[in-house]
CSV table of C-alpha atoms in Angstrom, one decimal:
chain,number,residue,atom,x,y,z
S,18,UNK,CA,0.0,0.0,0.0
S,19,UNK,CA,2.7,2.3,0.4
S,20,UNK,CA,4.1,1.8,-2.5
S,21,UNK,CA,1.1,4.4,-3.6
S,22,UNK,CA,3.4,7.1,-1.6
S,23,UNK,CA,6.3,6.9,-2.8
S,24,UNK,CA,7.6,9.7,-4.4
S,25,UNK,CA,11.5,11.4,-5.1
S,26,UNK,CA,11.1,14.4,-2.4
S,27,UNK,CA,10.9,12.8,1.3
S,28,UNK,CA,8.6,15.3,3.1
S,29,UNK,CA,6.2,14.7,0.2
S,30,UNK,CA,6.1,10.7,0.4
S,31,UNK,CA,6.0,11.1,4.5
S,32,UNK,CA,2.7,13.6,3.7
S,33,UNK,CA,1.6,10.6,1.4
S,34,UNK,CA,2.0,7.9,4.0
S,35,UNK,CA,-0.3,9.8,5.9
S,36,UNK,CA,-2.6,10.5,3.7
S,37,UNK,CA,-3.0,7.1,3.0
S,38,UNK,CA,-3.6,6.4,6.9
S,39,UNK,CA,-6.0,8.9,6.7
S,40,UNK,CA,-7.6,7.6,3.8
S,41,UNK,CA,-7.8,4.1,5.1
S,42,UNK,CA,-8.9,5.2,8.6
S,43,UNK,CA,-12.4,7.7,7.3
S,44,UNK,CA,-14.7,4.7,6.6
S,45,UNK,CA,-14.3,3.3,10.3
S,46,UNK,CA,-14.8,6.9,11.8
S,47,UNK,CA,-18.8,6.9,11.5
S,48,UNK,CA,-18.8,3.7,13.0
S,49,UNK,CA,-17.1,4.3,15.8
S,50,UNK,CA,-19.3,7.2,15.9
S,51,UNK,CA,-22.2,4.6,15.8
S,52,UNK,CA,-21.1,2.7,18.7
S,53,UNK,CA,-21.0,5.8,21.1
S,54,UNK,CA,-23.5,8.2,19.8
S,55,UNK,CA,-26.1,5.0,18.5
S,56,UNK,CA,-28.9,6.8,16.4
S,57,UNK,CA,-28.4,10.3,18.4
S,58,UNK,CA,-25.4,10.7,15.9
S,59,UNK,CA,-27.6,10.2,12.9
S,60,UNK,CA,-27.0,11.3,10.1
S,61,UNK,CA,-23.9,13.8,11.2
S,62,UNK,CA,-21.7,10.7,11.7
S,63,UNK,CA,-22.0,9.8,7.6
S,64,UNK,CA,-21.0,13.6,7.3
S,65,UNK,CA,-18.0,12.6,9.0
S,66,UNK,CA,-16.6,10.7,6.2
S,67,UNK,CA,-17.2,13.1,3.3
S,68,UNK,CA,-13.5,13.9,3.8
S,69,UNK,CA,-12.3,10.7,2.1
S,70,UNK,CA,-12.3,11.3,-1.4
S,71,UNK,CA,-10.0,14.9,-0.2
S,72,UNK,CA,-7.5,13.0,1.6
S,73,UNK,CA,-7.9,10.5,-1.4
S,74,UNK,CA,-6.7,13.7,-3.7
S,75,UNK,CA,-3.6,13.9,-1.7
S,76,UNK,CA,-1.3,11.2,-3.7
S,77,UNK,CA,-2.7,12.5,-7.1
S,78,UNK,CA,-2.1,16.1,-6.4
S,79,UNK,CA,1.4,15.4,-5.0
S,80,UNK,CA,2.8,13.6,-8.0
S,81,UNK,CA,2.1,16.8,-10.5
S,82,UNK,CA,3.5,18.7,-7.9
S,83,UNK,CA,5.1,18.0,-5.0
S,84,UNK,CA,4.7,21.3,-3.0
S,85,UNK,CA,1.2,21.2,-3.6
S,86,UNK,CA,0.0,18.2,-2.6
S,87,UNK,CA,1.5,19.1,1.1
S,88,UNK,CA,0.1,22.4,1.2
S,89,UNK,CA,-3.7,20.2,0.0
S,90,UNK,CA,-3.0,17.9,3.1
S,91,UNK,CA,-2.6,20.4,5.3
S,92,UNK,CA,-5.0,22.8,4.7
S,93,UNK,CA,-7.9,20.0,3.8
S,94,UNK,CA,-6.9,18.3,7.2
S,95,UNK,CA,-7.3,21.4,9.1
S,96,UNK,CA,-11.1,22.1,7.1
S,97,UNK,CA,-11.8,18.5,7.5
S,98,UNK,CA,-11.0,19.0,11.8
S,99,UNK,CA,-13.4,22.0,11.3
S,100,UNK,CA,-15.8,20.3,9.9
S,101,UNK,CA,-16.1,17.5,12.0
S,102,UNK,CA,-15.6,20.0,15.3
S,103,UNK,CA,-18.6,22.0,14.3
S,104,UNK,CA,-20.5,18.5,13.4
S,105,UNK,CA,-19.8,16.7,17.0
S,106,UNK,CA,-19.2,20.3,18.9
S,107,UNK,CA,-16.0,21.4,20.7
S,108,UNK,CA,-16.2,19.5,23.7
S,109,UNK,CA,-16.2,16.3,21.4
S,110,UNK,CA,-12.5,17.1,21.3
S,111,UNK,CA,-12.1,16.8,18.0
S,112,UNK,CA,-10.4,20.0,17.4
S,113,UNK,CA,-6.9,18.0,18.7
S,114,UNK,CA,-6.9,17.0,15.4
S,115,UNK,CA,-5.3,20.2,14.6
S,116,UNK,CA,-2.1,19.3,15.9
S,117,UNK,CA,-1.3,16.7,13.9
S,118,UNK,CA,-2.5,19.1,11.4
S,119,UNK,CA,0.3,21.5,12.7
S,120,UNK,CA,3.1,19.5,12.4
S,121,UNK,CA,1.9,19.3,8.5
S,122,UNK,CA,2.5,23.0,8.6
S,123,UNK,CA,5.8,22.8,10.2
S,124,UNK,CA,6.9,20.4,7.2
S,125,UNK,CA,5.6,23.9,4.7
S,126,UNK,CA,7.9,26.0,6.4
S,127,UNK,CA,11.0,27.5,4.7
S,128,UNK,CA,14.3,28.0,6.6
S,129,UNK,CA,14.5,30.6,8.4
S,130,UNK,CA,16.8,33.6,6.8
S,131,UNK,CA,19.1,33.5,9.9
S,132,UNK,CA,20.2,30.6,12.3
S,133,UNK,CA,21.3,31.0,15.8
S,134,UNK,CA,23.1,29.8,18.5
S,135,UNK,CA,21.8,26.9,20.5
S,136,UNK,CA,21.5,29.2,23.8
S,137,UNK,CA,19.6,31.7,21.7
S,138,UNK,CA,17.2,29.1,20.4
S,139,UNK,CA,17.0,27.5,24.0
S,140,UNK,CA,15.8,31.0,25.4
S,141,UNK,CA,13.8,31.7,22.5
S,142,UNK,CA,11.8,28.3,23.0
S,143,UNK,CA,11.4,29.2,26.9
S,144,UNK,CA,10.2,32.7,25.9
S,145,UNK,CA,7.9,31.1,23.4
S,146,UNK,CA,6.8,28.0,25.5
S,147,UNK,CA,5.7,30.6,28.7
S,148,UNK,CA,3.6,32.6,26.3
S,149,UNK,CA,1.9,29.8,24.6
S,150,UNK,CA,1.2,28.3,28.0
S,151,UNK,CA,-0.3,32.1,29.5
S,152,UNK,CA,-2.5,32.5,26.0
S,153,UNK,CA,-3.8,29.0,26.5
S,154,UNK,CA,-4.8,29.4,30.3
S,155,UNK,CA,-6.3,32.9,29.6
S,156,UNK,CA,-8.0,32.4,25.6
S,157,UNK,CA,-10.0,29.7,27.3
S,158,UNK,CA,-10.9,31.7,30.2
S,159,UNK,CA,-11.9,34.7,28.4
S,160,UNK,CA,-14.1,32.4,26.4
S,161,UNK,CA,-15.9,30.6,29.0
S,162,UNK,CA,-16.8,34.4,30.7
S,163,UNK,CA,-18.1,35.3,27.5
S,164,UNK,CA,-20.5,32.4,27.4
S,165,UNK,CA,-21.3,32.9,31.2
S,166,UNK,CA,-19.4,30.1,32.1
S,167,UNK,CA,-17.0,31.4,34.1
């Protein structure tokens, strides 16, 4: 089956590899969907797997052009976790789909135009790390008072 993904520029064939899990994996979402929503779930679980034919498009894509076919993955993976967090609802959790979906992005990113020392980078990730943390404690905090739930 991976033999589908291969493809002369490594980033691209990993992207393929996983669009292939992705691919393979849709069908069984709705029924796993099934066994813990039963017919409450019906018919939004079906809607779950009109992403297949998308992450289907990846290999396709890729092949005429490498660059593009990532860029597809990534940004259909991050509508598809839109999609499927607006059809189940936030507190399904479904919107930690986006992190794979971020490491996709990572893979889009060029170099950056300067490189710096490993102390530099080692501060820069604590800076970075500290912030992230603060903006995730207060964003959902903020939220919650805004919907009366805090």
């Amino acid at each position: 089956m991976f033999a589908l993904a291969r493809h002369d520029d490594r980033l691209t064939e990993a992207c393929n590899k996983f669009s292939l899990l992705l691919t393979a994996n849709t069908p069984f979402y709705p029924v796993y969907l099934w066994f813990i929503l039963g017919r409450a779930g019906w018919p939004w679980l079906l809607l779950s797997a009109l992403s297949l034919p998308f992450f289907a498009a990846t290999i396709p894509i890729a092949r005429r052009h490498a660059l593009a076919g990532r860029i597809w993955l990534c940004v259909f993976a991050s509508l598809n976790t839109f999609w499927v967090t607006w059809l189940l609802g936030p507190q399904s959790g479904t919107a930690l789909f986006f992190l794979p979906c971020l490491y996709l992005a990572l893979g889009l990113t060029p170099h950056a135009p300067v490189l710096y020392n490993a102390a530099a980078y080692a501060s820069l990730l604590k800076l970075n790390a500290v912030s992230v943390a603060a903006l995730s404690v207060v964003l959902p905090y903020l939220l919650g008072a805004a919907r009366g739930e805090g």
